[in-house]
Coordinates of C-alpha atoms and ligand atoms in Angstrom, one line a residue:
M1 CA -19.6 -6.3 11.4
R2 CA -19.3 -2.8 9.9
I3 CA -16.0 -2.1 8.3
F4 CA -15.0 1.4 7.1
I5 CA -12.2 1.2 4.5
T6 CA -10.7 4.6 3.9
G7 CA -9.1 4.6 0.4
G8 CA -11.7 2.2 -0.8
S9 CA -11.0 3.3 -4.4
G10 CA -7.3 2.6 -4.0
L11 CA -5.1 -0.3 -5.1
L12 CA -5.3 -2.0 -1.7
G13 CA -8.7 -0.6 -0.7
Y14 CA -10.7 -1.9 -3.7
R15 CA -9.4 -5.4 -3.1
L16 CA -10.1 -5.2 0.6
A17 CA -13.6 -4.1 -0.1
E18 CA -14.3 -6.9 -2.6
M19 CA -12.9 -9.5 -0.3
A20 CA -14.6 -8.3 2.9
Q21 CA -17.9 -8.0 1.0
E22 CA -17.5 -11.7 -0.1
R23 CA -17.1 -12.6 3.5
G24 CA -20.5 -11.0 4.3
Y25 CA -19.3 -7.9 6.1
D26 CA -21.1 -4.6 5.9
I27 CA -18.6 -2.5 3.9
Y28 CA -18.3 1.3 3.7
S29 CA -15.7 2.4 1.1
G30 CA -14.3 5.8 1.7
Y31 CA -13.1 7.8 -1.3
C32 CA -12.4 11.4 -2.3
H33 CA -12.4 11.6 -6.2
N34 CA -13.0 8.1 -7.6
K35 CA -16.2 6.4 -6.6
P36 CA -15.4 2.8 -5.5
E37 CA -17.3 -0.2 -7.1
S38 CA -17.5 -2.4 -4.0
G39 CA -19.1 -1.4 -0.7
N40 CA -21.3 1.5 0.2
P41 CA -19.5 4.6 -1.1
V42 CA -18.7 7.3 1.5
K43 CA -17.2 10.5 0.1
F44 CA -15.0 12.5 2.5
D45 CA -11.8 14.5 2.4
L46 CA -8.9 13.7 4.8
A47 CA -7.9 17.4 4.5
D48 CA -11.2 18.5 5.9
A49 CA -11.7 17.4 9.6
D50 CA -15.5 18.1 9.5
S51 CA -16.0 15.7 6.6
I52 CA -14.1 12.9 8.4
I53 CA -16.2 13.5 11.6
K54 CA -19.4 13.2 9.6
A55 CA -18.3 10.1 7.6
M56 CA -17.2 8.2 10.7
N57 CA -20.2 9.2 12.8
D58 CA -22.5 8.2 10.0
V59 CA -20.9 4.8 9.6
K60 CA -20.1 4.0 13.2
P61 CA -17.7 1.2 12.2
D62 CA -16.6 -1.7 14.3
I63 CA -13.4 -1.7 12.3
V64 CA -11.6 1.0 10.5
I65 CA -8.9 0.1 7.9
H66 CA -7.2 3.4 7.2
S67 CA -5.6 2.9 3.8
A68 CA -6.2 6.4 2.3
A69 CA -3.3 8.7 1.9
L70 CA -1.6 11.1 -0.5
T71 CA 0.5 8.4 -2.0
D72 CA 2.2 10.3 -4.8
V73 CA 5.7 10.5 -3.4
D74 CA 6.9 13.4 -5.6
R75 CA 3.7 15.4 -5.1
C76 CA 4.2 15.1 -1.3
E77 CA 7.7 16.6 -1.7
V78 CA 6.3 19.5 -3.7
D79 CA 3.1 20.1 -1.8
K80 CA 4.2 19.5 1.8
N81 CA 1.3 21.4 3.2
L82 CA -1.3 19.1 1.6
A83 CA 0.8 16.0 2.4
Y84 CA 0.8 17.0 6.1
K85 CA -2.9 17.8 6.2
V86 CA -3.9 14.5 4.5
N87 CA -1.4 12.0 5.9
V88 CA -0.8 13.4 9.4
E89 CA -3.7 15.6 10.5
G90 CA -6.3 13.5 8.6
T91 CA -4.9 10.3 10.2
K92 CA -5.0 11.9 13.6
V93 CA -8.7 12.7 13.3
V94 CA -9.5 9.2 12.0
A95 CA -7.7 7.6 14.9
E96 CA -9.3 9.9 17.5
L97 CA -12.8 9.1 16.1
A98 CA -12.0 5.4 16.1
R99 CA -11.1 5.6 19.8
K100 CA -14.3 7.6 20.5
L101 CA -16.5 5.1 18.6
D102 CA -14.6 2.2 20.2
S103 CA -13.6 0.9 16.8
F104 CA -10.5 -1.2 16.2
M105 CA -8.2 0.3 13.5
V106 CA -5.5 -0.9 11.1
Y107 CA -3.4 1.9 9.8
I108 CA -1.6 1.1 6.5
S109 CA 1.9 2.4 6.5
T110 CA 5.0 2.1 4.3
D111 CA 8.5 0.8 3.8
Y112 CA 9.4 4.5 3.1
V113 CA 9.6 5.1 6.9
F114 CA 13.1 3.6 6.5
D115 CA 16.1 5.1 4.7
G116 CA 16.9 2.0 2.7
E117 CA 20.6 1.8 3.8
K118 CA 20.1 -1.7 5.3
G119 CA 17.2 -3.5 3.7
M120 CA 15.1 -6.5 5.0
Y121 CA 13.8 -4.2 7.8
K122 CA 12.2 -5.7 10.9
E123 CA 9.3 -4.1 12.8
D124 CA 11.5 -2.7 15.5
D125 CA 14.3 -1.4 13.3
E126 CA 15.0 2.3 13.5
T127 CA 13.0 4.5 11.2
N128 CA 14.6 7.4 9.3
P129 CA 12.5 8.5 6.3
M130 CA 14.4 10.1 3.4
N131 CA 11.5 11.9 1.8
Y132 CA 8.5 13.9 2.9
Y133 CA 5.9 11.2 2.1
G134 CA 7.8 8.7 4.4
Y135 CA 8.0 11.4 7.0
T136 CA 4.2 12.1 7.0
K137 CA 3.4 8.4 7.0
L138 CA 5.7 7.9 10.0
L139 CA 4.0 10.9 11.8
G140 CA 0.7 9.1 11.0
E141 CA 2.0 6.0 12.7
K142 CA 2.6 8.1 15.9
H143 CA -1.2 8.8 16.1
C144 CA -2.1 5.1 15.8
Q145 CA 0.3 3.4 18.2
D146 CA -2.5 1.9 20.3
F147 CA -3.9 0.2 17.2
C148 CA -2.4 -2.0 14.5
I149 CA 0.2 -0.5 12.1
A150 CA 0.7 -2.6 8.9
R151 CA 3.7 -1.5 6.8
T152 CA 3.8 -2.6 3.2
C153 CA 6.0 -2.2 0.1
V154 CA 5.3 -1.6 -3.7
I155 CA 1.7 -2.8 -4.1
Y156 CA 0.6 -4.3 -7.5
G157 CA -2.7 -5.9 -8.6
A158 CA -4.9 -6.9 -11.5
K159 CA -6.8 -3.6 -12.0
P160 CA -6.1 0.1 -12.2
A161 CA -7.2 1.9 -9.1
S162 CA -7.7 5.5 -8.0
G163 CA -7.2 6.6 -11.6
K164 CA -3.7 5.0 -12.0
V165 CA -2.2 1.8 -13.3
N166 CA 0.3 0.1 -11.0
F167 CA 3.9 -1.0 -12.0
A168 CA 2.9 -4.6 -13.0
L169 CA 0.0 -3.5 -15.2
W170 CA 2.1 -0.7 -16.8
L171 CA 4.9 -3.1 -17.6
I172 CA 2.6 -5.8 -19.0
E173 CA 0.9 -3.2 -21.3
K174 CA 4.2 -1.8 -22.5
L175 CA 5.7 -5.2 -23.3
E176 CA 2.5 -6.4 -25.0
R177 CA 2.8 -3.3 -27.3
G178 CA 6.5 -4.3 -28.0
E179 CA 7.8 -1.1 -26.4
N180 CA 11.2 -0.9 -24.7
V181 CA 11.4 0.0 -21.0
R182 CA 14.3 0.9 -18.7
I183 CA 14.1 -0.4 -15.2
V184 CA 16.4 0.3 -12.3
T185 CA 18.8 -2.5 -11.2
D186 CA 19.9 -0.8 -7.9
Q187 CA 16.6 -0.4 -6.1
Y188 CA 15.5 -3.4 -3.9
I189 CA 12.0 -4.1 -2.8
T190 CA 9.6 -6.8 -1.5
P191 CA 6.7 -6.3 -4.0
T192 CA 3.3 -7.1 -2.7
L193 CA 0.2 -8.4 -4.5
N194 CA -2.9 -6.5 -3.3
T195 CA -4.9 -9.7 -2.9
N196 CA -2.3 -11.2 -0.6
L197 CA -2.0 -7.9 1.4
A198 CA -5.8 -7.6 1.7
K199 CA -6.0 -11.2 3.1
M200 CA -3.4 -10.4 5.8
V201 CA -4.9 -7.0 6.7
L202 CA -8.4 -8.5 7.0
E203 CA -7.0 -11.2 9.3
L204 CA -5.4 -8.6 11.5
A205 CA -8.7 -6.7 11.6
E206 CA -10.8 -9.7 12.3
R207 CA -8.5 -10.9 15.1
K208 CA -8.0 -7.3 16.4
I209 CA -4.2 -7.8 16.7
G210 CA -2.4 -4.7 17.7
G211 CA 1.3 -3.6 17.2
I212 CA 3.4 -3.2 14.1
F213 CA 3.5 -5.7 11.3
H214 CA 5.5 -5.8 8.1
L215 CA 3.0 -7.2 5.5
A216 CA 4.7 -7.6 2.1
G217 CA 5.7 -10.2 -0.5
A218 CA 8.2 -12.7 0.9
T219 CA 10.8 -12.2 -1.9
R220 CA 13.4 -9.4 -2.0
V221 CA 14.2 -8.4 -5.6
S222 CA 15.6 -5.5 -7.5
R223 CA 12.9 -3.7 -9.5
F224 CA 14.7 -4.9 -12.7
D225 CA 14.4 -8.6 -11.6
F226 CA 10.8 -8.0 -10.6
A227 CA 10.1 -6.7 -14.1
R228 CA 11.9 -9.8 -15.6
E229 CA 9.9 -12.2 -13.5
I230 CA 6.6 -10.5 -14.6
A231 CA 7.7 -10.8 -18.2
K232 CA 8.5 -14.5 -17.8
E233 CA 5.2 -15.3 -16.0
F234 CA 3.2 -13.5 -18.7
G235 CA 5.2 -14.9 -21.7
L236 CA 6.4 -11.5 -22.7
D237 CA 9.7 -10.5 -24.3
E238 CA 12.3 -9.9 -21.6
S239 CA 14.8 -8.4 -24.0
L240 CA 12.6 -5.3 -24.1
I241 CA 13.6 -4.6 -20.5
A242 CA 16.9 -2.6 -20.4
P243 CA 18.8 -1.9 -17.1
S244 CA 19.1 1.6 -15.7
R245 CA 20.1 3.2 -12.4
M246 CA 18.3 5.3 -9.9
D247 CA 20.6 8.3 -10.4
E248 CA 19.5 8.4 -14.1
L249 CA 15.9 9.1 -13.2
N250 CA 14.4 12.6 -12.6
W251 CA 12.6 11.8 -9.4
I252 CA 11.8 14.9 -7.3
A253 CA 11.8 13.0 -4.0
K254 CA 14.7 10.8 -3.0
R255 CA 13.9 7.0 -2.9
P256 CA 15.4 4.5 -0.5
R257 CA 17.9 2.1 -2.2
D258 CA 16.7 -1.0 -0.3
S259 CA 13.4 -0.7 1.5
S260 CA 12.7 -4.5 1.5
L261 CA 10.7 -5.6 4.5
D262 CA 11.4 -8.7 6.6
V263 CA 8.0 -10.5 6.9
S264 CA 9.0 -13.2 9.4
K265 CA 6.7 -11.9 12.1
A266 CA 3.7 -12.1 9.7
M267 CA 4.9 -15.5 8.5
E268 CA 4.9 -16.8 12.1
S269 CA 1.8 -15.2 13.5
L270 CA -0.7 -15.1 10.7
N271 CA -2.8 -17.8 9.1
N272 CA -2.6 -15.9 5.8
K273 CA 1.1 -15.8 4.9
P274 CA 3.1 -13.5 2.7
Y275 CA 3.3 -15.0 -0.8
D276 CA 6.7 -15.6 -2.5
L277 CA 7.0 -13.8 -5.8
G278 CA 6.3 -16.9 -7.9
K279 CA 3.0 -17.6 -6.2
A280 CA 2.0 -13.9 -6.3
L281 CA 2.6 -13.6 -10.0
R282 CA 0.6 -16.8 -10.7
V283 CA -2.3 -15.4 -8.8
L284 CA -2.0 -12.1 -10.6
K285 CA -2.1 -13.9 -14.0
K286 CA -5.2 -15.7 -13.0
E287 CA -6.9 -12.5 -11.8
I288 CA -6.0 -10.7 -15.0
S289 CA -7.5 -13.4 -17.2
W290 CA -10.8 -13.5 -15.2
Ligands
LIG301 N1 1.1 1.6 -3.4 C1 2.2 1.3 -2.8 O1 3.2 0.8 -3.5 C2 2.4 1.5 -1.3 C3 3.6 1.1 -0.7 C4 3.7 1.2 0.6 C5 2.6 1.7 1.4 N2 1.5 2.1 0.8 C6 0.4 2.6 1.6 O2 -0.7 1.8 1.4 C7 -1.9 2.5 1.5 C8 -2.8 2.2 0.3 O3 -2.0 2.6 -0.9 P1 -2.7 2.4 -2.4 O4 -1.6 2.2 -3.3 O5 -3.8 1.5 -2.3 O6 -3.2 3.9 -2.6 P2 -3.8 4.5 -4.0 O7 -4.1 3.5 -4.9 O8 -2.8 5.6 -4.4 O9 -5.1 5.2 -3.5 C9 -5.1 6.2 -2.5 C10 -6.5 6.2 -1.8 O10 -6.5 7.3 -0.9 C11 -7.7 8.1 -1.2 N3 -7.4 9.5 -0.8 C12 -6.4 10.2 -1.3 N4 -6.5 11.5 -0.8 C13 -7.6 11.5 0.0 C14 -8.2 12.5 0.7 N5 -7.8 13.8 0.8 N6 -9.4 12.2 1.4 C15 -9.9 10.9 1.3 N7 -9.3 9.9 0.6 C16 -8.2 10.2 -0.1 C17 -7.9 7.9 -2.7 O11 -9.3 8.3 -3.0 P3 -9.7 8.8 -4.5 O12 -9.2 7.7 -5.4 O13 -11.2 8.8 -4.4 O14 -9.0 10.1 -4.7 C18 -7.6 6.4 -2.8 O15 -8.7 5.7 -2.5 C19 -1.5 4.0 1.6 O16 -1.7 4.4 2.9 C20 -0.1 4.0 1.2 O17 0.6 5.0 1.9 C21 1.3 2.0 -0.6

């Protein structure tokens, strides 16, 4: 089976590519700036329709996992034109080609399609993005409604990806150096280990299950408590983590207060279940020490 993973150099994409390759699939890892280590690298630009058409027609995938996006939330707010091109128009072209090539597609979306007023969102809850990134990802969903839409929340994992470290790695590095950090107590999330997410996404792709799924960690926590749990699991000094509040941070784009996702649909219908935070952090620790 030929799988085209857009965003193959990203935090989810690299883990998907590693795992799908281990399962013996023929993997094509799409990227724009950072060449992926797993799979056959395919360079293309979501802002350039011709390059998407060439990449998809060359690969002719049975499955497309569309994970690539402009994920920098503040950059999307400042460069709305680019965010729209990449996240909306690029997704539209990918979806049209998937239909033309008779490929099944999983579109990776986000908790940021919600405004964060309620928390523990279910798949059919009303969307209402509060920043431009969330708005473009939601418009991307509209182009993929005949496929599978997998929304996730705050991904973390054992390696840097797409030229960036994720929250968990950043925190571990800071605490290992004995540096103080300030983490918000009033933002709630369901943080998601990339390995767990990749397993669930691959299952949806292999079983060609359509519809919307919330694929995230099974534990709702504040970002502050998430940081403390990481420190505990890695034997680091929790007293270096000081509380702060969202309104003290100089974010350009607004963030939802509680974008936690209810994962009961995934829990009931998938063989690969969302991990609770304890299990996810134990897996992360093992992966980091490999
Ligand atoms: N990270 C989170 O906390 C989070 C939370 C909720 C939802 N999501 C969604 O999950 C998906 C995966 O996120 P992630 O964290 O794995 O992403 P990431 O690490 O930020 O990586 C983004 C990926 O998209 C690619 N990309 C960016 N612009 C592109 C362009 N113009 N053309 C082609 N490829 C381009 C990047 O390629 P290069 O590295 O080569 O530039 C990279 O592979 C995204 O759709 C995101 O919206 C993420």
